[in-house]
mmCIF file of N, CA and C in Angstrom:
data_model
loop_
_atom_site.group_PDB
_atom_site.id
_atom_site.type_symbol
_atom_site.label_atom_id
_atom_site.label_comp_id
_atom_site.label_asym_id
_atom_site.label_seq_id
_atom_site.Cartn_x
_atom_site.Cartn_y
_atom_site.Cartn_z
ATOM 1 N N MET A 1 4.994 13.065 -28.106
ATOM 2 C CA MET A 1 3.554 12.972 -28.273
ATOM 3 C C MET A 1 2.916 12.157 -27.142
ATOM 4 N N LEU A 2 3.536 11.017 -26.808
ATOM 5 C CA LEU A 2 2.998 10.173 -25.752
ATOM 6 C C LEU A 2 3.033 10.889 -24.409
ATOM 7 N N ASP A 3 4.103 11.632 -24.132
ATOM 8 C CA ASP A 3 4.174 12.410 -22.886
ATOM 9 C C ASP A 3 3.041 13.429 -22.826
ATOM 10 N N PHE A 4 2.756 14.056 -23.942
ATOM 11 C CA PHE A 4 1.670 15.033 -24.010
ATOM 12 C C PHE A 4 0.329 14.376 -23.670
ATOM 13 N N LEU A 5 0.047 13.214 -24.252
ATOM 14 C CA LEU A 5 -1.204 12.505 -23.968
ATOM 15 C C LEU A 5 -1.276 12.050 -22.517
ATOM 16 N N ASN A 6 -0.150 11.585 -21.994
ATOM 17 C CA ASN A 6 -0.122 11.172 -20.588
ATOM 18 C C ASN A 6 -0.426 12.345 -19.659
ATOM 19 N N ARG A 7 0.100 13.524 -19.968
ATOM 20 C CA ARG A 7 -0.184 14.702 -19.146
ATOM 21 C C ARG A 7 -1.647 15.113 -19.244
ATOM 22 N N ILE A 8 -2.241 14.994 -20.418
ATOM 23 C CA ILE A 8 -3.650 15.351 -20.604
ATOM 24 C C ILE A 8 -4.552 14.437 -19.791
ATOM 25 N N PHE A 9 -4.255 13.141 -19.812
ATOM 26 C CA PHE A 9 -5.098 12.167 -19.122
ATOM 27 C C PHE A 9 -4.649 11.915 -17.680
ATOM 28 N N GLY A 10 -3.698 12.707 -17.192
ATOM 29 C CA GLY A 10 -3.315 12.631 -15.798
ATOM 30 C C GLY A 10 -2.365 11.500 -15.454
ATOM 31 N N ARG A 11 -1.772 10.885 -16.415
ATOM 32 C CA ARG A 11 -0.816 9.806 -16.142
ATOM 33 C C ARG A 11 0.587 10.389 -16.107
ATOM 34 N N GLU A 12 1.308 9.996 -15.089
ATOM 35 C CA GLU A 12 2.684 10.461 -14.964
ATOM 36 C C GLU A 12 3.633 9.383 -15.439
ATOM 37 N N THR A 13 4.732 9.807 -15.998
ATOM 38 C CA THR A 13 5.750 8.842 -16.365
ATOM 39 C C THR A 13 6.495 8.452 -15.103
ATOM 40 N N SER A 14 7.019 7.257 -15.064
ATOM 41 C CA SER A 14 7.704 6.771 -13.864
ATOM 42 C C SER A 14 9.188 7.118 -13.922
ATOM 43 N N SER A 15 9.462 8.408 -13.937
ATOM 44 C CA SER A 15 10.847 8.862 -13.949
ATOM 45 C C SER A 15 11.449 8.672 -12.570
ATOM 46 N N SER A 16 12.752 8.721 -12.507
ATOM 47 C CA SER A 16 13.421 8.569 -11.218
ATOM 48 C C SER A 16 13.013 9.698 -10.271
ATOM 49 N N LYS A 17 12.696 10.859 -10.812
ATOM 50 C CA LYS A 17 12.231 11.977 -9.994
ATOM 51 C C LYS A 17 10.922 11.612 -9.298
ATOM 52 N N ASN A 18 9.983 11.025 -10.031
ATOM 53 C CA ASN A 18 8.690 10.653 -9.453
ATOM 54 C C ASN A 18 8.833 9.526 -8.438
ATOM 55 N N VAL A 19 9.724 8.582 -8.708
ATOM 56 C CA VAL A 19 9.956 7.477 -7.783
ATOM 57 C C VAL A 19 10.544 8.017 -6.482
ATOM 58 N N ALA A 20 11.517 8.901 -6.590
ATOM 59 C CA ALA A 20 12.134 9.493 -5.398
ATOM 60 C C ALA A 20 11.119 10.319 -4.617
ATOM 61 N N LYS A 21 10.273 11.047 -5.314
ATOM 62 C CA LYS A 21 9.240 11.856 -4.669
ATOM 63 C C LYS A 21 8.265 10.964 -3.890
ATOM 64 N N GLU A 22 7.867 9.848 -4.482
ATOM 65 C CA GLU A 22 6.943 8.921 -3.818
ATOM 66 C C GLU A 22 7.599 8.278 -2.596
ATOM 67 N N ARG A 23 8.860 7.913 -2.711
ATOM 68 C CA ARG A 23 9.576 7.332 -1.565
ATOM 69 C C ARG A 23 9.669 8.334 -0.422
ATOM 70 N N LEU A 24 9.970 9.569 -0.737
ATOM 71 C CA LEU A 24 10.050 10.611 0.285
ATOM 72 C C LEU A 24 8.683 10.826 0.927
ATOM 73 N N ARG A 25 7.632 10.820 0.133
ATOM 74 C CA ARG A 25 6.277 10.971 0.667
ATOM 75 C C ARG A 25 5.963 9.855 1.661
ATOM 76 N N LEU A 26 6.334 8.617 1.320
ATOM 77 C CA LEU A 26 6.084 7.487 2.210
ATOM 78 C C LEU A 26 6.878 7.608 3.510
ATOM 79 N N VAL A 27 8.116 8.049 3.415
ATOM 80 C CA VAL A 27 8.941 8.242 4.616
ATOM 81 C C VAL A 27 8.315 9.303 5.511
ATOM 82 N N LEU A 28 7.843 10.384 4.923
ATOM 83 C CA LEU A 28 7.221 11.450 5.715
ATOM 84 C C LEU A 28 5.919 10.984 6.358
ATOM 85 N N VAL A 29 5.129 10.203 5.636
ATOM 86 C CA VAL A 29 3.877 9.674 6.192
ATOM 87 C C VAL A 29 4.186 8.785 7.382
ATOM 88 N N HIS A 30 5.156 7.888 7.243
ATOM 89 C CA HIS A 30 5.525 6.991 8.346
ATOM 90 C C HIS A 30 6.041 7.793 9.530
ATOM 91 N N ASP A 31 6.812 8.833 9.254
ATOM 92 C CA ASP A 31 7.358 9.661 10.319
ATOM 93 C C ASP A 31 6.245 10.415 11.048
ATOM 94 N N ARG A 32 5.320 10.999 10.295
ATOM 95 C CA ARG A 32 4.221 11.764 10.907
ATOM 96 C C ARG A 32 3.290 10.860 11.701
ATOM 97 N N ALA A 33 3.108 9.637 11.247
ATOM 98 C CA ALA A 33 2.226 8.698 11.943
ATOM 99 C C ALA A 33 2.949 8.035 13.109
ATOM 100 N N ASN A 34 4.252 8.283 13.213
ATOM 101 C CA ASN A 34 5.078 7.697 14.269
ATOM 102 C C ASN A 34 5.002 6.163 14.233
ATOM 103 N N VAL A 35 5.111 5.604 13.040
ATOM 104 C CA VAL A 35 5.034 4.150 12.840
ATOM 105 C C VAL A 35 6.367 3.675 12.275
ATOM 106 N N SER A 36 6.968 2.730 12.957
ATOM 107 C CA SER A 36 8.245 2.195 12.478
ATOM 108 C C SER A 36 7.979 1.150 11.391
ATOM 109 N N PRO A 37 8.942 0.910 10.522
ATOM 110 C CA PRO A 37 8.787 -0.150 9.516
ATOM 111 C C PRO A 37 8.550 -1.516 10.149
ATOM 112 N N ASP A 38 9.154 -1.767 11.325
ATOM 113 C CA ASP A 38 8.944 -3.045 12.017
ATOM 114 C C ASP A 38 7.490 -3.205 12.453
ATOM 115 N N LEU A 39 6.894 -2.115 12.933
ATOM 116 C CA LEU A 39 5.491 -2.176 13.343
ATOM 117 C C LEU A 39 4.585 -2.444 12.142
ATOM 118 N N LEU A 40 4.879 -1.814 11.030
ATOM 119 C CA LEU A 40 4.084 -2.035 9.819
ATOM 120 C C LEU A 40 4.220 -3.478 9.335
ATOM 121 N N THR A 41 5.410 -4.057 9.454
ATOM 122 C CA THR A 41 5.626 -5.461 9.087
ATOM 123 C C THR A 41 4.853 -6.386 10.019
ATOM 124 N N SER A 42 4.864 -6.087 11.308
ATOM 125 C CA SER A 42 4.103 -6.890 12.272
ATOM 126 C C SER A 42 2.607 -6.809 11.988
ATOM 127 N N LEU A 43 2.141 -5.626 11.665
ATOM 128 C CA LEU A 43 0.731 -5.436 11.333
ATOM 129 C C LEU A 43 0.362 -6.252 10.098
ATOM 130 N N LYS A 44 1.229 -6.225 9.106
ATOM 131 C CA LYS A 44 0.996 -6.996 7.879
ATOM 132 C C LYS A 44 0.909 -8.493 8.201
ATOM 133 N N ASN A 45 1.812 -8.988 9.014
ATOM 134 C CA ASN A 45 1.802 -10.412 9.387
ATOM 135 C C ASN A 45 0.540 -10.779 10.155
ATOM 136 N N ASP A 46 0.106 -9.904 11.060
ATOM 137 C CA ASP A 46 -1.126 -10.154 11.811
ATOM 138 C C ASP A 46 -2.344 -10.161 10.886
ATOM 139 N N LEU A 47 -2.378 -9.239 9.938
ATOM 140 C CA LEU A 47 -3.486 -9.209 8.977
ATOM 141 C C LEU A 47 -3.542 -10.513 8.177
ATOM 142 N N ILE A 48 -2.389 -11.011 7.762
ATOM 143 C CA ILE A 48 -2.329 -12.267 7.007
ATOM 144 C C ILE A 48 -2.915 -13.406 7.843
ATOM 145 N N LYS A 49 -2.522 -13.478 9.113
ATOM 146 C CA LYS A 49 -3.014 -14.547 9.992
ATOM 147 C C LYS A 49 -4.536 -14.504 10.122
ATOM 148 N N VAL A 50 -5.077 -13.329 10.384
ATOM 149 C CA VAL A 50 -6.516 -13.199 10.615
ATOM 150 C C VAL A 50 -7.308 -13.448 9.330
ATOM 151 N N ILE A 51 -6.923 -12.813 8.260
ATOM 152 C CA ILE A 51 -7.672 -12.936 7.009
ATOM 153 C C ILE A 51 -7.581 -14.349 6.449
ATOM 154 N N SER A 52 -6.458 -15.022 6.683
ATOM 155 C CA SER A 52 -6.293 -16.398 6.198
ATOM 156 C C SER A 52 -7.274 -17.370 6.842
ATOM 157 N N ASN A 53 -7.865 -16.998 7.973
ATOM 158 C CA ASN A 53 -8.897 -17.835 8.580
ATOM 159 C C ASN A 53 -10.161 -17.874 7.737
ATOM 160 N N TYR A 54 -10.390 -16.865 6.927
ATOM 161 C CA TYR A 54 -11.638 -16.727 6.188
ATOM 162 C C TYR A 54 -11.491 -16.868 4.675
ATOM 163 N N MET A 55 -10.307 -16.625 4.165
ATOM 164 C CA MET A 55 -10.106 -16.696 2.719
ATOM 165 C C MET A 55 -8.665 -17.032 2.390
ATOM 166 N N GLU A 56 -8.479 -17.602 1.217
ATOM 167 C CA GLU A 56 -7.136 -17.879 0.720
ATOM 168 C C GLU A 56 -6.659 -16.630 -0.013
ATOM 169 N N ILE A 57 -5.514 -16.105 0.431
ATOM 170 C CA ILE A 57 -5.001 -14.865 -0.145
ATOM 171 C C ILE A 57 -3.624 -15.082 -0.761
ATOM 172 N N ASP A 58 -3.242 -14.163 -1.620
ATOM 173 C CA ASP A 58 -1.917 -14.176 -2.219
ATOM 174 C C ASP A 58 -1.000 -13.323 -1.342
ATOM 175 N N GLU A 59 -0.304 -13.989 -0.414
ATOM 176 C CA GLU A 59 0.514 -13.274 0.561
ATOM 177 C C GLU A 59 1.659 -12.491 -0.080
ATOM 178 N N LYS A 60 2.198 -13.004 -1.165
ATOM 179 C CA LYS A 60 3.333 -12.335 -1.802
ATOM 180 C C LYS A 60 2.914 -11.030 -2.476
ATOM 181 N N ALA A 61 1.660 -10.942 -2.904
ATOM 182 C CA ALA A 61 1.178 -9.737 -3.584
ATOM 183 C C ALA A 61 0.498 -8.759 -2.628
ATOM 184 N N LEU A 62 0.333 -9.156 -1.363
ATOM 185 C CA LEU A 62 -0.321 -8.313 -0.379
ATOM 186 C C LEU A 62 0.508 -7.061 -0.118
ATOM 187 N N GLU A 63 -0.153 -5.916 -0.088
ATOM 188 C CA GLU A 63 0.529 -4.649 0.167
ATOM 189 C C GLU A 63 -0.179 -3.918 1.296
ATOM 190 N N VAL A 64 0.581 -3.450 2.255
ATOM 191 C CA VAL A 64 0.054 -2.654 3.356
ATOM 192 C C VAL A 64 0.899 -1.386 3.436
ATOM 193 N N SER A 65 0.217 -0.243 3.476
ATOM 194 C CA SER A 65 0.957 1.016 3.546
ATOM 195 C C SER A 65 0.135 2.049 4.305
ATOM 196 N N LEU A 66 0.781 3.131 4.626
ATOM 197 C CA LEU A 66 0.110 4.273 5.237
ATOM 198 C C LEU A 66 0.016 5.361 4.191
ATOM 199 N N ASP A 67 -1.125 6.033 4.164
ATOM 200 C CA ASP A 67 -1.328 7.120 3.208
ATOM 201 C C ASP A 67 -1.776 8.345 3.980
ATOM 202 N N SER A 68 -1.298 9.487 3.581
ATOM 203 C CA SER A 68 -1.606 10.717 4.282
ATOM 204 C C SER A 68 -2.386 11.658 3.387
ATOM 205 N N ASN A 69 -3.408 12.281 3.982
ATOM 206 C CA ASN A 69 -4.210 13.257 3.277
ATOM 207 C C ASN A 69 -4.510 14.377 4.260
ATOM 208 N N ASP A 70 -3.937 15.544 4.056
ATOM 209 C CA ASP A 70 -4.057 16.669 4.982
ATOM 210 C C ASP A 70 -3.549 16.261 6.364
ATOM 211 N N ASN A 71 -4.418 16.233 7.359
ATOM 212 C CA ASN A 71 -4.000 15.905 8.733
ATOM 213 C C ASN A 71 -4.374 14.495 9.129
ATOM 214 N N GLN A 72 -4.794 13.667 8.173
ATOM 215 C CA GLN A 72 -5.224 12.313 8.485
ATOM 216 C C GLN A 72 -4.273 11.299 7.864
ATOM 217 N N VAL A 73 -4.098 10.200 8.579
ATOM 218 C CA VAL A 73 -3.296 9.089 8.073
ATOM 219 C C VAL A 73 -4.220 7.884 7.965
ATOM 220 N N ALA A 74 -4.156 7.184 6.837
ATOM 221 C CA ALA A 74 -5.004 6.016 6.620
ATOM 222 C C ALA A 74 -4.138 4.794 6.376
ATOM 223 N N LEU A 75 -4.581 3.665 6.901
ATOM 224 C CA LEU A 75 -3.950 2.387 6.619
ATOM 225 C C LEU A 75 -4.597 1.846 5.357
ATOM 226 N N VAL A 76 -3.789 1.553 4.361
ATOM 227 C CA VAL A 76 -4.297 1.064 3.084
ATOM 228 C C VAL A 76 -3.767 -0.342 2.874
ATOM 229 N N ALA A 77 -4.677 -1.282 2.639
ATOM 230 C CA ALA A 77 -4.292 -2.671 2.416
ATOM 231 C C ALA A 77 -4.861 -3.143 1.090
ATOM 232 N N ASN A 78 -4.001 -3.678 0.257
ATOM 233 C CA ASN A 78 -4.406 -4.291 -1.004
ATOM 234 C C ASN A 78 -4.148 -5.781 -0.833
ATOM 235 N N ILE A 79 -5.229 -6.574 -0.712
ATOM 236 C CA ILE A 79 -5.115 -7.990 -0.382
ATOM 237 C C ILE A 79 -5.775 -8.820 -1.475
ATOM 238 N N PRO A 80 -4.976 -9.382 -2.389
ATOM 239 C CA PRO A 80 -5.554 -10.213 -3.451
ATOM 240 C C PRO A 80 -6.139 -11.510 -2.868
ATOM 241 N N VAL A 81 -7.409 -11.748 -3.145
ATOM 242 C CA VAL A 81 -8.111 -12.928 -2.634
ATOM 243 C C VAL A 81 -8.157 -13.982 -3.735
ATOM 244 N N LYS A 82 -7.663 -15.177 -3.410
ATOM 245 C CA LYS A 82 -7.707 -16.285 -4.358
ATOM 246 C C LYS A 82 -9.068 -16.968 -4.317
ATOM 247 N N LYS A 83 -9.544 -17.269 -3.097
ATOM 248 C CA LYS A 83 -10.877 -17.851 -2.948
ATOM 249 C C LYS A 83 -11.302 -17.776 -1.494
ATOM 250 N N MET A 84 -12.615 -17.863 -1.293
ATOM 251 C CA MET A 84 -13.181 -17.851 0.050
ATOM 252 C C MET A 84 -13.119 -19.258 0.627
ATOM 253 N N LYS A 85 -12.914 -19.331 1.937
ATOM 254 C CA LYS A 85 -12.930 -20.626 2.615
ATOM 255 C C LYS A 85 -14.354 -20.915 3.073
ATOM 256 N N ARG A 86 -14.648 -22.188 3.226
ATOM 257 C CA ARG A 86 -15.971 -22.575 3.726
ATOM 258 C C ARG A 86 -16.097 -22.190 5.186
ATOM 259 N N ALA A 87 -17.335 -22.018 5.628
ATOM 260 C CA ALA A 87 -17.588 -21.646 7.025
ATOM 261 C C ALA A 87 -17.057 -22.719 7.955
ATOM 262 N N HIS A 88 -16.597 -22.304 9.110
ATOM 263 C CA HIS A 88 -16.021 -23.232 10.099
ATOM 264 C C HIS A 88 -17.067 -24.103 10.684
#
């Protein structure tokens, strides 16, 4: 019954099939964008440095990824903000 409701409302169960599919999608996006994991890590570290000048963020919860839609690749950043810093 719960699976039926999840399908109606568009929620997918987190089966190993879906997890593997998402991992493969991410690998393909990185490959198509020609971005190495090291470059993405460096970008994440640089974002932390710059944003930390203006606000206190939760670095451990910060997520940076590439997302693909048709022929476009987008950089997606989820940056939890703890509080804003005062002006310099």
